XYZ file of N, CA and C in Angstrom:
642
model
N -28.968 7.611 -38.458
C -27.814 6.787 -38.094
C -27.973 5.370 -38.642
N -26.829 4.713 -38.852
C -26.843 3.334 -39.311
C -27.247 2.402 -38.171
N -27.737 1.207 -38.503
C -28.091 0.239 -37.458
C -26.882 -0.084 -36.584
N -27.130 -0.305 -35.319
C -26.062 -0.603 -34.366
C -25.809 -2.108 -34.321
N -24.586 -2.480 -34.620
C -24.226 -3.897 -34.576
C -23.962 -4.299 -33.123
N -24.587 -5.367 -32.649
C -24.377 -5.807 -31.263
C -22.925 -6.210 -31.012
N -22.489 -6.079 -29.777
C -21.153 -6.529 -29.400
C -21.073 -8.031 -29.649
N -20.032 -8.507 -30.345
C -20.020 -9.899 -30.829
C -19.722 -10.971 -29.787
N -19.343 -10.578 -28.581
C -18.982 -11.579 -27.581
C -19.826 -11.409 -26.317
N -20.161 -12.506 -25.653
C -20.992 -12.436 -24.437
C -20.180 -12.041 -23.210
N -19.612 -10.844 -23.250
C -18.761 -10.360 -22.168
C -19.342 -9.098 -21.551
N -19.105 -8.921 -20.264
C -19.511 -7.708 -19.555
C -18.334 -7.194 -18.735
N -18.224 -5.877 -18.629
C -17.158 -5.259 -17.840
C -17.769 -4.534 -16.650
N -17.143 -4.695 -15.497
C -17.553 -3.967 -14.303
C -16.344 -3.309 -13.670
N -16.523 -2.130 -13.103
C -15.416 -1.440 -12.441
C -15.931 -0.716 -11.208
N -15.040 -0.481 -10.259
C -15.439 0.220 -9.038
C -14.205 0.846 -8.401
N -14.440 1.854 -7.588
C -13.372 2.529 -6.854
C -13.824 2.715 -5.414
N -12.896 2.551 -4.481
C -13.240 2.642 -3.059
C -12.175 3.451 -2.323
N -12.610 4.302 -1.417
C -11.692 5.131 -0.638
C -11.208 4.360 0.589
N -9.908 4.206 0.703
C -9.344 3.389 1.775
C -9.599 4.009 3.145
N -9.501 5.321 3.248
C -9.723 5.976 4.543
C -11.154 5.780 5.028
N -12.079 5.640 4.109
C -13.467 5.351 4.484
C -13.566 3.960 5.116
N -12.869 2.986 4.522
C -12.857 1.632 5.072
C -12.122 1.610 6.408
N -11.049 2.389 6.520
C -10.324 2.491 7.792
C -11.256 2.980 8.891
N -12.066 3.959 8.562
C -13.023 4.503 9.527
C -13.992 3.413 9.989
N -14.441 2.572 9.049
C -15.372 1.496 9.396
C -14.695 0.420 10.240
N -13.446 0.087 9.901
C -12.731 -0.961 10.628
C -12.329 -0.532 12.032
N -12.239 0.757 12.266
C -11.877 1.247 13.603
C -13.102 1.714 14.377
N -14.280 1.450 13.834
C -15.524 1.832 14.496
C -16.162 0.663 15.223
N -17.306 0.918 15.798
C -17.998 -0.088 16.614
C -18.645 -1.192 15.777
N -18.818 -0.963 14.478
C -19.472 -1.954 13.622
C -18.487 -2.668 12.700
N -17.235 -2.718 13.118
C -16.190 -3.307 12.274
C -16.473 -4.770 11.947
N -16.793 -5.560 12.961
C -17.045 -6.991 12.743
C -18.239 -7.205 11.822
N -19.283 -6.434 12.024
C -20.481 -6.543 11.186
C -20.150 -6.213 9.733
N -19.322 -5.205 9.523
C -18.938 -4.807 8.168
C -18.126 -5.907 7.486
N -17.142 -6.451 8.199
C -16.298 -7.512 7.633
C -17.138 -8.731 7.270
N -18.054 -9.112 8.157
C -18.913 -10.274 7.896
C -19.872 -10.032 6.730
N -20.213 -8.778 6.491
C -21.105 -8.446 5.379
C -20.385 -8.561 4.038
N -19.119 -8.161 3.997
C -18.374 -8.131 2.740
C -17.751 -9.484 2.405
N -17.163 -10.136 3.384
C -16.452 -11.386 3.137
C -17.376 -12.587 3.280
N -17.266 -13.512 2.343
C -18.066 -14.736 2.372
C -17.529 -15.675 3.450
N -18.356 -16.590 3.948
C -17.895 -17.549 4.964
C -16.641 -18.309 4.539
N -16.543 -18.645 3.246
C -15.362 -19.362 2.758
C -14.099 -18.511 2.891
N -14.237 -17.204 2.704
C -13.088 -16.310 2.847
C -12.699 -16.151 4.310
N -13.701 -16.064 5.179
C -13.436 -15.917 6.612
C -12.835 -17.183 7.208
N -13.089 -18.315 6.571
C -12.605 -19.593 7.100
C -11.111 -19.797 6.868
N -10.515 -19.002 5.981
C -9.082 -19.124 5.705
C -8.300 -18.643 6.922
N -7.446 -19.495 7.455
C -6.742 -19.181 8.696
C -5.348 -18.598 8.481
N -5.019 -18.275 7.269
C -3.762 -17.591 7.015
C -3.975 -16.614 5.868
N -3.029 -15.740 5.683
C -3.176 -14.769 4.604
C -3.806 -13.472 5.069
N -4.164 -12.628 4.098
C -4.625 -11.271 4.384
C -5.936 -11.229 5.147
N -6.860 -12.134 4.830
C -8.165 -12.122 5.497
C -8.012 -12.416 6.981
N -7.145 -13.363 7.313
C -6.913 -13.704 8.717
C -6.343 -12.511 9.470
N -5.468 -11.748 8.819
C -4.899 -10.539 9.433
C -6.002 -9.532 9.734
N -6.930 -9.377 8.797
C -8.036 -8.441 8.990
C -8.898 -8.856 10.172
N -9.274 -10.132 10.216
C -10.139 -10.632 11.290
C -9.481 -10.434 12.649
N -8.193 -10.772 12.756
C -7.482 -10.622 14.028
C -7.343 -9.154 14.417
N -7.069 -8.297 13.440
C -6.912 -6.868 13.722
C -8.223 -6.248 14.175
N -9.325 -6.656 13.547
C -10.639 -6.140 13.937
C -10.987 -6.591 15.343
N -10.663 -7.840 15.680
C -10.919 -8.344 17.032
C -10.114 -7.551 18.054
N -8.837 -7.290 17.727
C -7.999 -6.495 18.625
C -8.535 -5.078 18.759
N -9.058 -4.545 17.646
C -9.649 -3.210 17.664
C -10.855 -3.168 18.591
N -11.668 -4.209 18.579
C -12.835 -4.262 19.460
C -12.419 -4.313 20.921
N -11.285 -5.000 21.192
C -10.799 -5.106 22.570
C -10.158 -3.806 23.043
N -9.433 -3.145 22.134
C -8.753 -1.890 22.480
C -8.996 -0.875 21.373
N -10.045 -0.069 21.462
C -10.377 0.899 20.409
C -9.235 1.871 20.137
N -9.010 2.179 18.868
C -7.968 3.122 18.485
C -8.463 4.558 18.623
N -7.529 5.448 18.951
C -7.864 6.876 19.072
C -7.138 7.698 18.016
N -6.409 7.023 17.132
C -5.622 7.733 16.119
C -6.509 8.572 15.223
N -7.618 8.001 14.784
C -8.505 8.699 13.866
C -9.079 9.951 14.495
N -9.501 9.860 15.750
C -10.083 11.019 16.418
C -9.032 12.092 16.655
N -7.788 11.677 16.959
C -6.716 12.655 17.164
C -6.434 13.434 15.883
N -6.376 12.734 14.769
C -6.113 13.398 13.490
C -7.282 14.292 13.106
N -8.497 13.828 13.368
C -9.684 14.606 13.032
C -9.715 15.915 13.803
N -9.344 15.858 15.071
C -9.346 17.068 15.887
C -8.293 18.056 15.408
N -7.176 17.526 14.930
C -6.091 18.402 14.493
C -6.380 19.042 13.143
N -6.946 18.267 12.215
C -7.107 18.762 10.853
C -8.545 18.992 10.430
N -9.490 18.420 11.160
C -10.891 18.615 10.808
C -11.397 17.570 9.843
N -10.561 17.107 8.909
C -10.980 16.108 7.920
C -9.899 15.039 7.786
N -10.238 13.813 8.200
C -9.252 12.733 8.122
C -9.055 12.266 6.695
N -10.011 12.560 5.807
C -9.938 12.054 4.440
C -8.763 12.644 3.661
N -8.216 13.765 4.131
C -7.099 14.390 3.442
C -5.758 14.007 4.062
N -5.777 13.139 5.074
C -4.553 12.804 5.786
C -4.298 11.300 5.792
N -4.538 10.655 4.663
C -4.358 9.205 4.630
C -2.903 8.804 4.831
N -1.959 9.657 4.393
C -0.544 9.342 4.586
C -0.188 9.302 6.066
N -0.755 10.233 6.826
C -0.472 10.276 8.261
C -1.100 9.086 8.980
N -2.308 8.721 8.563
C -2.958 7.551 9.158
C -2.129 6.305 8.868
N -1.665 6.179 7.639
C -0.871 5.015 7.247
C 0.429 4.935 8.037
N 0.996 6.093 8.385
C 2.244 6.126 9.151
C 2.012 5.788 10.617
N 0.946 6.321 11.198
C 0.684 6.125 12.627
C 0.033 4.778 12.937
N -0.698 4.227 11.996
C -1.392 2.959 12.232
C -1.238 2.054 11.008
N 0.006 1.628 10.712
C 0.258 0.874 9.472
C -0.472 -0.464 9.401
N -0.614 -1.150 10.534
C -1.255 -2.466 10.520
C -2.719 -2.366 10.095
N -3.459 -1.456 10.731
C -4.870 -1.315 10.393
C -5.048 -0.674 9.021
N -4.122 0.203 8.632
C -4.203 0.803 7.298
C -4.026 -0.264 6.218
N -3.127 -1.222 6.469
C -2.950 -2.321 5.524
C -4.235 -3.140 5.417
N -4.868 -3.383 6.561
C -6.140 -4.115 6.561
C -7.205 -3.347 5.782
N -7.229 -2.024 5.990
C -8.202 -1.189 5.285
C -7.951 -1.212 3.777
N -6.671 -1.231 3.383
C -6.329 -1.285 1.959
C -6.811 -2.588 1.333
N -6.601 -3.686 2.061
C -7.038 -4.993 1.554
C -8.554 -5.048 1.456
N -9.232 -4.575 2.505
C -10.696 -4.608 2.512
C -11.278 -3.685 1.450
N -10.623 -2.549 1.222
C -11.087 -1.636 0.171
C -10.972 -2.306 -1.195
N -9.880 -3.060 -1.386
C -9.722 -3.806 -2.630
C -10.788 -4.874 -2.793
N -11.098 -5.581 -1.695
C -12.142 -6.611 -1.743
C -13.504 -5.987 -2.034
N -13.776 -4.873 -1.388
C -15.056 -4.186 -1.605
C -15.181 -3.767 -3.069
N -14.118 -3.137 -3.593
C -14.150 -2.645 -4.973
C -14.276 -3.787 -5.974
N -13.526 -4.870 -5.760
C -13.550 -5.960 -6.740
C -14.888 -6.696 -6.713
N -15.487 -6.824 -5.537
C -16.791 -7.493 -5.481
C -17.875 -6.633 -6.132
N -17.793 -5.326 -5.940
C -18.727 -4.425 -6.621
C -18.542 -4.526 -8.138
N -17.285 -4.607 -8.579
C -17.006 -4.721 -10.015
C -17.572 -6.022 -10.582
N -17.440 -7.113 -9.827
C -17.975 -8.404 -10.273
C -19.496 -8.349 -10.374
N -20.121 -7.737 -9.390
C -21.587 -7.603 -9.403
C -22.039 -6.806 -10.628
N -21.310 -5.735 -10.946
C -21.657 -4.913 -12.112
C -21.426 -5.665 -13.422
N -20.455 -6.568 -13.427
C -20.141 -7.320 -14.649
C -21.094 -8.490 -14.872
N -21.994 -8.723 -13.928
C -22.992 -9.797 -14.050
C -24.387 -9.225 -13.788
N -24.841 -8.303 -14.647
C -26.126 -7.627 -14.417
C -27.335 -8.544 -14.509
N -27.170 -9.696 -15.151
C -28.286 -10.635 -15.297
C -28.485 -11.483 -14.037
N -27.571 -11.346 -13.067
C -27.685 -12.053 -11.796
C -27.874 -11.042 -10.673
N -28.621 -11.401 -9.664
C -28.763 -10.548 -8.483
C -27.761 -11.007 -7.430
N -26.509 -10.699 -7.678
C -25.439 -11.161 -6.807
C -25.348 -10.329 -5.538
N -24.900 -10.961 -4.476
C -24.584 -10.280 -3.227
C -23.079 -10.419 -2.989
N -22.573 -9.749 -1.962
C -21.146 -9.865 -1.652
C -20.757 -11.313 -1.356
N -21.650 -12.063 -0.741
C -21.345 -13.449 -0.385
C -21.411 -14.396 -1.578
N -21.963 -13.932 -2.698
C -21.985 -14.746 -3.918
C -20.669 -14.658 -4.680
N -19.803 -13.747 -4.249
C -18.519 -13.532 -4.917
C -17.394 -13.872 -3.941
N -16.549 -14.800 -4.320
C -15.433 -15.225 -3.475
C -14.135 -14.958 -4.228
N -13.259 -14.181 -3.613
C -11.985 -13.851 -4.249
C -10.951 -14.905 -3.865
N -10.374 -15.527 -4.885
C -9.375 -16.569 -4.678
C -8.096 -16.199 -5.424
N -7.082 -17.010 -5.227
C -5.826 -16.848 -5.960
C -5.706 -17.961 -6.996
N -5.421 -17.579 -8.215
C -5.246 -18.564 -9.282
C -3.983 -19.380 -9.022
N -4.090 -20.675 -9.159
C -2.933 -21.537 -8.957
C -2.042 -21.495 -10.188
N -0.788 -21.121 -9.969
C 0.180 -21.020 -11.059
C 1.187 -22.158 -10.929
N 1.404 -22.935 -11.995
C 2.373 -24.040 -11.936
C 3.753 -23.556 -11.508
N 4.346 -24.270 -10.560
C 5.683 -23.908 -10.101
C 5.698 -22.931 -8.952
N 4.537 -22.401 -8.575
C 4.455 -21.469 -7.451
C 3.624 -22.092 -6.342
N 3.840 -21.580 -5.124
C 3.098 -22.122 -3.990
C 1.624 -21.765 -4.112
N 0.776 -22.569 -3.490
C -0.665 -22.392 -3.568
C -1.069 -21.033 -3.003
N -1.902 -20.316 -3.727
C -2.391 -19.029 -3.242
C -1.493 -17.856 -3.560
N -0.482 -18.053 -4.420
C 0.442 -16.965 -4.735
C 0.193 -16.369 -6.114
N -0.787 -16.897 -6.840
C -1.070 -16.410 -8.185
C -1.939 -15.167 -8.182
N -2.302 -14.678 -9.358
C -3.151 -13.481 -9.459
C -4.563 -13.771 -8.960
N -5.283 -12.741 -8.517
C -6.635 -12.966 -8.004
C -7.631 -13.287 -9.114
N -8.596 -14.118 -8.784
C -9.736 -14.390 -9.653
C -10.986 -14.368 -8.790
N -12.125 -14.224 -9.406
C -13.388 -14.215 -8.663
C -14.164 -15.487 -8.969
N -14.596 -16.133 -7.923
C -15.502 -17.278 -8.065
C -16.925 -16.767 -7.838
N -17.779 -16.918 -8.832
C -19.176 -16.492 -8.731
C -20.028 -17.737 -8.486
N -20.761 -17.722 -7.397
C -21.561 -18.901 -7.054
C -22.524 -19.247 -8.187
N -22.727 -20.536 -8.392
C -23.622 -21.007 -9.442
C -25.045 -20.549 -9.183
N -25.710 -20.117 -10.237
C -27.109 -19.733 -10.132
C -28.003 -20.957 -10.196
N -29.285 -20.734 -10.115
C -30.244 -21.835 -10.149
C -30.153 -22.573 -11.487
N -29.944 -23.870 -11.424
C -29.830 -24.667 -12.640
C -28.424 -24.776 -13.187
N -27.481 -24.018 -12.626
C -26.090 -24.095 -13.079
C -25.355 -25.190 -12.314
N -24.676 -26.089 -12.999
C -23.972 -27.175 -12.315
C -22.623 -26.778 -11.724
N -22.099 -25.626 -12.139
C -20.760 -25.231 -11.698
C -20.715 -23.754 -11.346
N -19.783 -23.398 -10.432
C -19.504 -21.989 -10.178
C -18.817 -21.400 -11.408
N -18.851 -20.082 -11.504
C -18.285 -19.411 -12.675
C -17.033 -18.627 -12.276
N -16.056 -18.596 -13.168
C -14.845 -17.809 -12.965
C -14.981 -16.460 -13.657
N -14.586 -15.402 -12.962
C -14.543 -14.066 -13.556
C -13.126 -13.525 -13.397
N -12.603 -12.914 -14.440
C -11.257 -12.353 -14.389
C -11.310 -10.971 -13.750
N -10.411 -10.723 -12.793
C -10.417 -9.452 -12.069
C -9.002 -8.894 -11.951
N -8.937 -7.601 -11.692
C -7.667 -6.930 -11.425
C -7.916 -5.857 -10.374
N -7.027 -5.778 -9.379
C -7.163 -4.828 -8.275
C -5.917 -3.954 -8.226
N -6.108 -2.644 -8.033
C -4.986 -1.711 -7.931
C -5.199 -0.762 -6.759
N -4.081 -0.325 -6.163
C -4.120 0.635 -5.061
C -3.221 1.819 -5.404
N -3.686 3.018 -5.072
C -2.882 4.228 -5.265
C -3.335 5.274 -4.262
N -2.443 5.629 -3.346
C -2.792 6.642 -2.354
C -3.949 6.207 -1.485
N -5.018 6.987 -1.519
C -6.186 6.727 -0.674
C -7.266 5.932 -1.402
N -6.925 5.334 -2.533
C -7.965 4.662 -3.318
C -7.558 3.249 -3.738
N -8.564 2.404 -3.809
C -8.422 1.059 -4.375
C -9.400 0.959 -5.536
N -8.935 0.458 -6.650
C -9.799 0.304 -7.824
C -9.786 -1.157 -8.268
N -10.831 -1.543 -8.960
C -10.914 -2.921 -9.454
C -11.714 -2.955 -10.744
N -11.389 -3.915 -11.578
C -12.122 -4.129 -12.822
C -12.378 -5.626 -12.969
N -13.512 -5.966 -13.558
C -13.882 -7.367 -13.742
C -14.346 -7.603 -15.174
N -13.927 -8.719 -15.737
C -14.406 -9.171 -17.037
C -15.250 -10.418 -16.794
N -16.552 -10.280 -17.009
C -17.472 -11.378 -16.763
C -17.988 -11.981 -18.060
N -18.389 -13.239 -17.987
C -18.872 -13.976 -19.156
C -20.354 -14.284 -18.992
N -21.105 -14.064 -20.066
C -22.541 -14.353 -20.046
C -22.897 -15.064 -21.335
N -23.135 -16.342 -21.258
C -23.452 -17.079 -22.471
C -23.583 -18.553 -22.186
N -23.591 -19.346 -23.247
C -23.769 -20.790 -23.112
C -22.421 -21.466 -22.958
N -21.707 -21.077 -21.920
C -20.412 -21.688 -21.634
C -20.592 -23.010 -20.931
N -19.491 -23.652 -20.528
C -19.581 -24.947 -19.900
C -20.369 -24.930 -18.611
N -20.512 -23.738 -17.967
C -21.244 -23.671 -16.707
C -22.707 -23.337 -16.924
N -23.133 -23.131 -18.178
C -24.518 -22.745 -18.438
C -25.283 -23.796 -19.243
N -24.605 -24.785 -19.788
C -25.256 -25.714 -20.696
C -26.012 -26.828 -19.989
N -25.667 -27.066 -18.702
C -26.399 -28.056 -17.924
C -26.306 -29.441 -18.524
N -27.433 -30.178 -18.469
C -27.462 -31.560 -18.945
C -27.220 -31.643 -20.445
N -27.776 -30.672 -21.190
C -27.599 -30.691 -22.644
C -26.130 -30.540 -22.998
N -25.452 -29.622 -22.261
C -24.026 -29.437 -22.512
C -23.241 -30.697 -22.200
N -23.647 -31.393 -21.114
C -22.978 -32.634 -20.759
C -23.139 -33.685 -21.835
N -24.347 -33.770 -22.414
C -24.597 -34.733 -23.489
C -23.752 -34.415 -24.713
N -23.633 -33.106 -25.021
C -22.829 -32.703 -26.172
C -21.364 -33.089 -25.970
N -20.881 -32.899 -24.732
C -19.495 -33.252 -24.450
C -19.280 -34.759 -24.608
N -20.263 -35.548 -24.165
C -20.168 -37.000 -24.314
C -20.124 -37.397 -25.791
N -20.959 -36.729 -26.603
C -20.962 -37.002 -28.041
C -19.611 -36.672 -28.661
N -19.036 -35.527 -28.239
C -17.727 -35.131 -28.760
C -16.664 -36.170 -28.408
N -16.739 -36.677 -27.171
C -15.770 -37.690 -26.749
C -15.920 -38.970 -27.566
N -17.178 -39.335 -27.830
C -17.432 -40.530 -28.635
C -16.878 -40.374 -30.045
N -17.042 -39.169 -30.606
C -16.512 -38.901 -31.942
C -14.994 -39.022 -31.960
N -14.347 -38.491 -30.899
C -12.892 -38.570 -30.817
C -12.432 -40.023 -30.734
N -13.177 -40.822 -29.963
C -12.832 -42.242 -29.849
C -12.949 -42.949 -31.196
N -14.025 -42.619 -31.929
C -14.226 -43.218 -33.252
C -13.097 -42.848 -34.204
N -12.648 -41.591 -34.116
C -11.545 -41.143 -34.965
C -10.275 -41.922 -34.650
N -10.017 -42.126 -33.341
C -8.826 -42.867 -32.937
C -8.889 -44.314 -33.432
N -10.089 -44.910 -33.315
C -10.259 -46.287 -33.788
C -10.037 -46.385 -35.295
N -10.536 -45.379 -36.022
C -10.376 -45.353 -37.476
C -8.905 -45.251 -37.855
N -8.152 -44.445 -37.109
C -6.715 -44.319 -37.357
C -6.011 -45.655 -37.136
N -6.406 -46.345 -36.051
C -5.801 -47.642 -35.753
C -6.084 -48.650 -36.863
N -7.329 -48.644 -37.382
C -7.695 -49.562 -38.462
C -6.858 -49.300 -39.715
N -6.668 -48.018 -40.035
C -5.874 -47.655 -41.209
C -4.421 -48.093 -41.047
N -3.895 -47.915 -39.819
C -2.517 -48.323 -39.567
C -2.350 -49.824 -39.741
N -3.343 -50.593 -39.311
C -3.286 -52.048 -39.452
C -3.279 -52.453 -40.926
N -4.090 -51.748 -41.738
C -4.152 -52.037 -43.175
C -2.803 -51.765 -43.826
N -2.169 -50.658 -43.431
C -0.870 -50.290 -44.002
C 0.177 -51.335 -43.671
N 0.182 -51.769 -42.399
C 1.182 -52.746 -41.978
C 0.827 -54.147 -42.459
């Protein structure tokens, strides 16, 4: 065989799939709060509106009044995994929470896979909404914030996409690994300063030429 040419860009792809009914089972169980706290970072839990807040409130209500829907369906059919439509109909609020959490689980796994050079945990990945000009804050497409590693001056952005279909949530992540602005550290900062100085010199040179012409 001919020599293998390396991929020319410092990019990594990660993907994952998660079963929503499995997450529903966890959210309606005795360890729901522990599971949510394991997957969601403190910054995500601190948001007092939006989908995460709905999940936290629903899980708290579940702890106060345990649901019996899952056990009823299990007794009737033997396997709840084949009856996600019925679960979604009988318990739409918690099913929506399970769908959101399944998406978060899948996208964080995808981000972790797209950054194999880092030992990331779920709390190292924070899912945010990209701010789009002209739209309200938090209404844009999702992006992943990856916490800065040792020696990195900035957190890193990873591009993500989340999809839901039936009983499954899928996610894909495009991660960057290279000497980008978040990896160059002090040397990168010095280079940027030099570039700015060069731009200033160019502007001054233009002004001098204009004066000569006039």
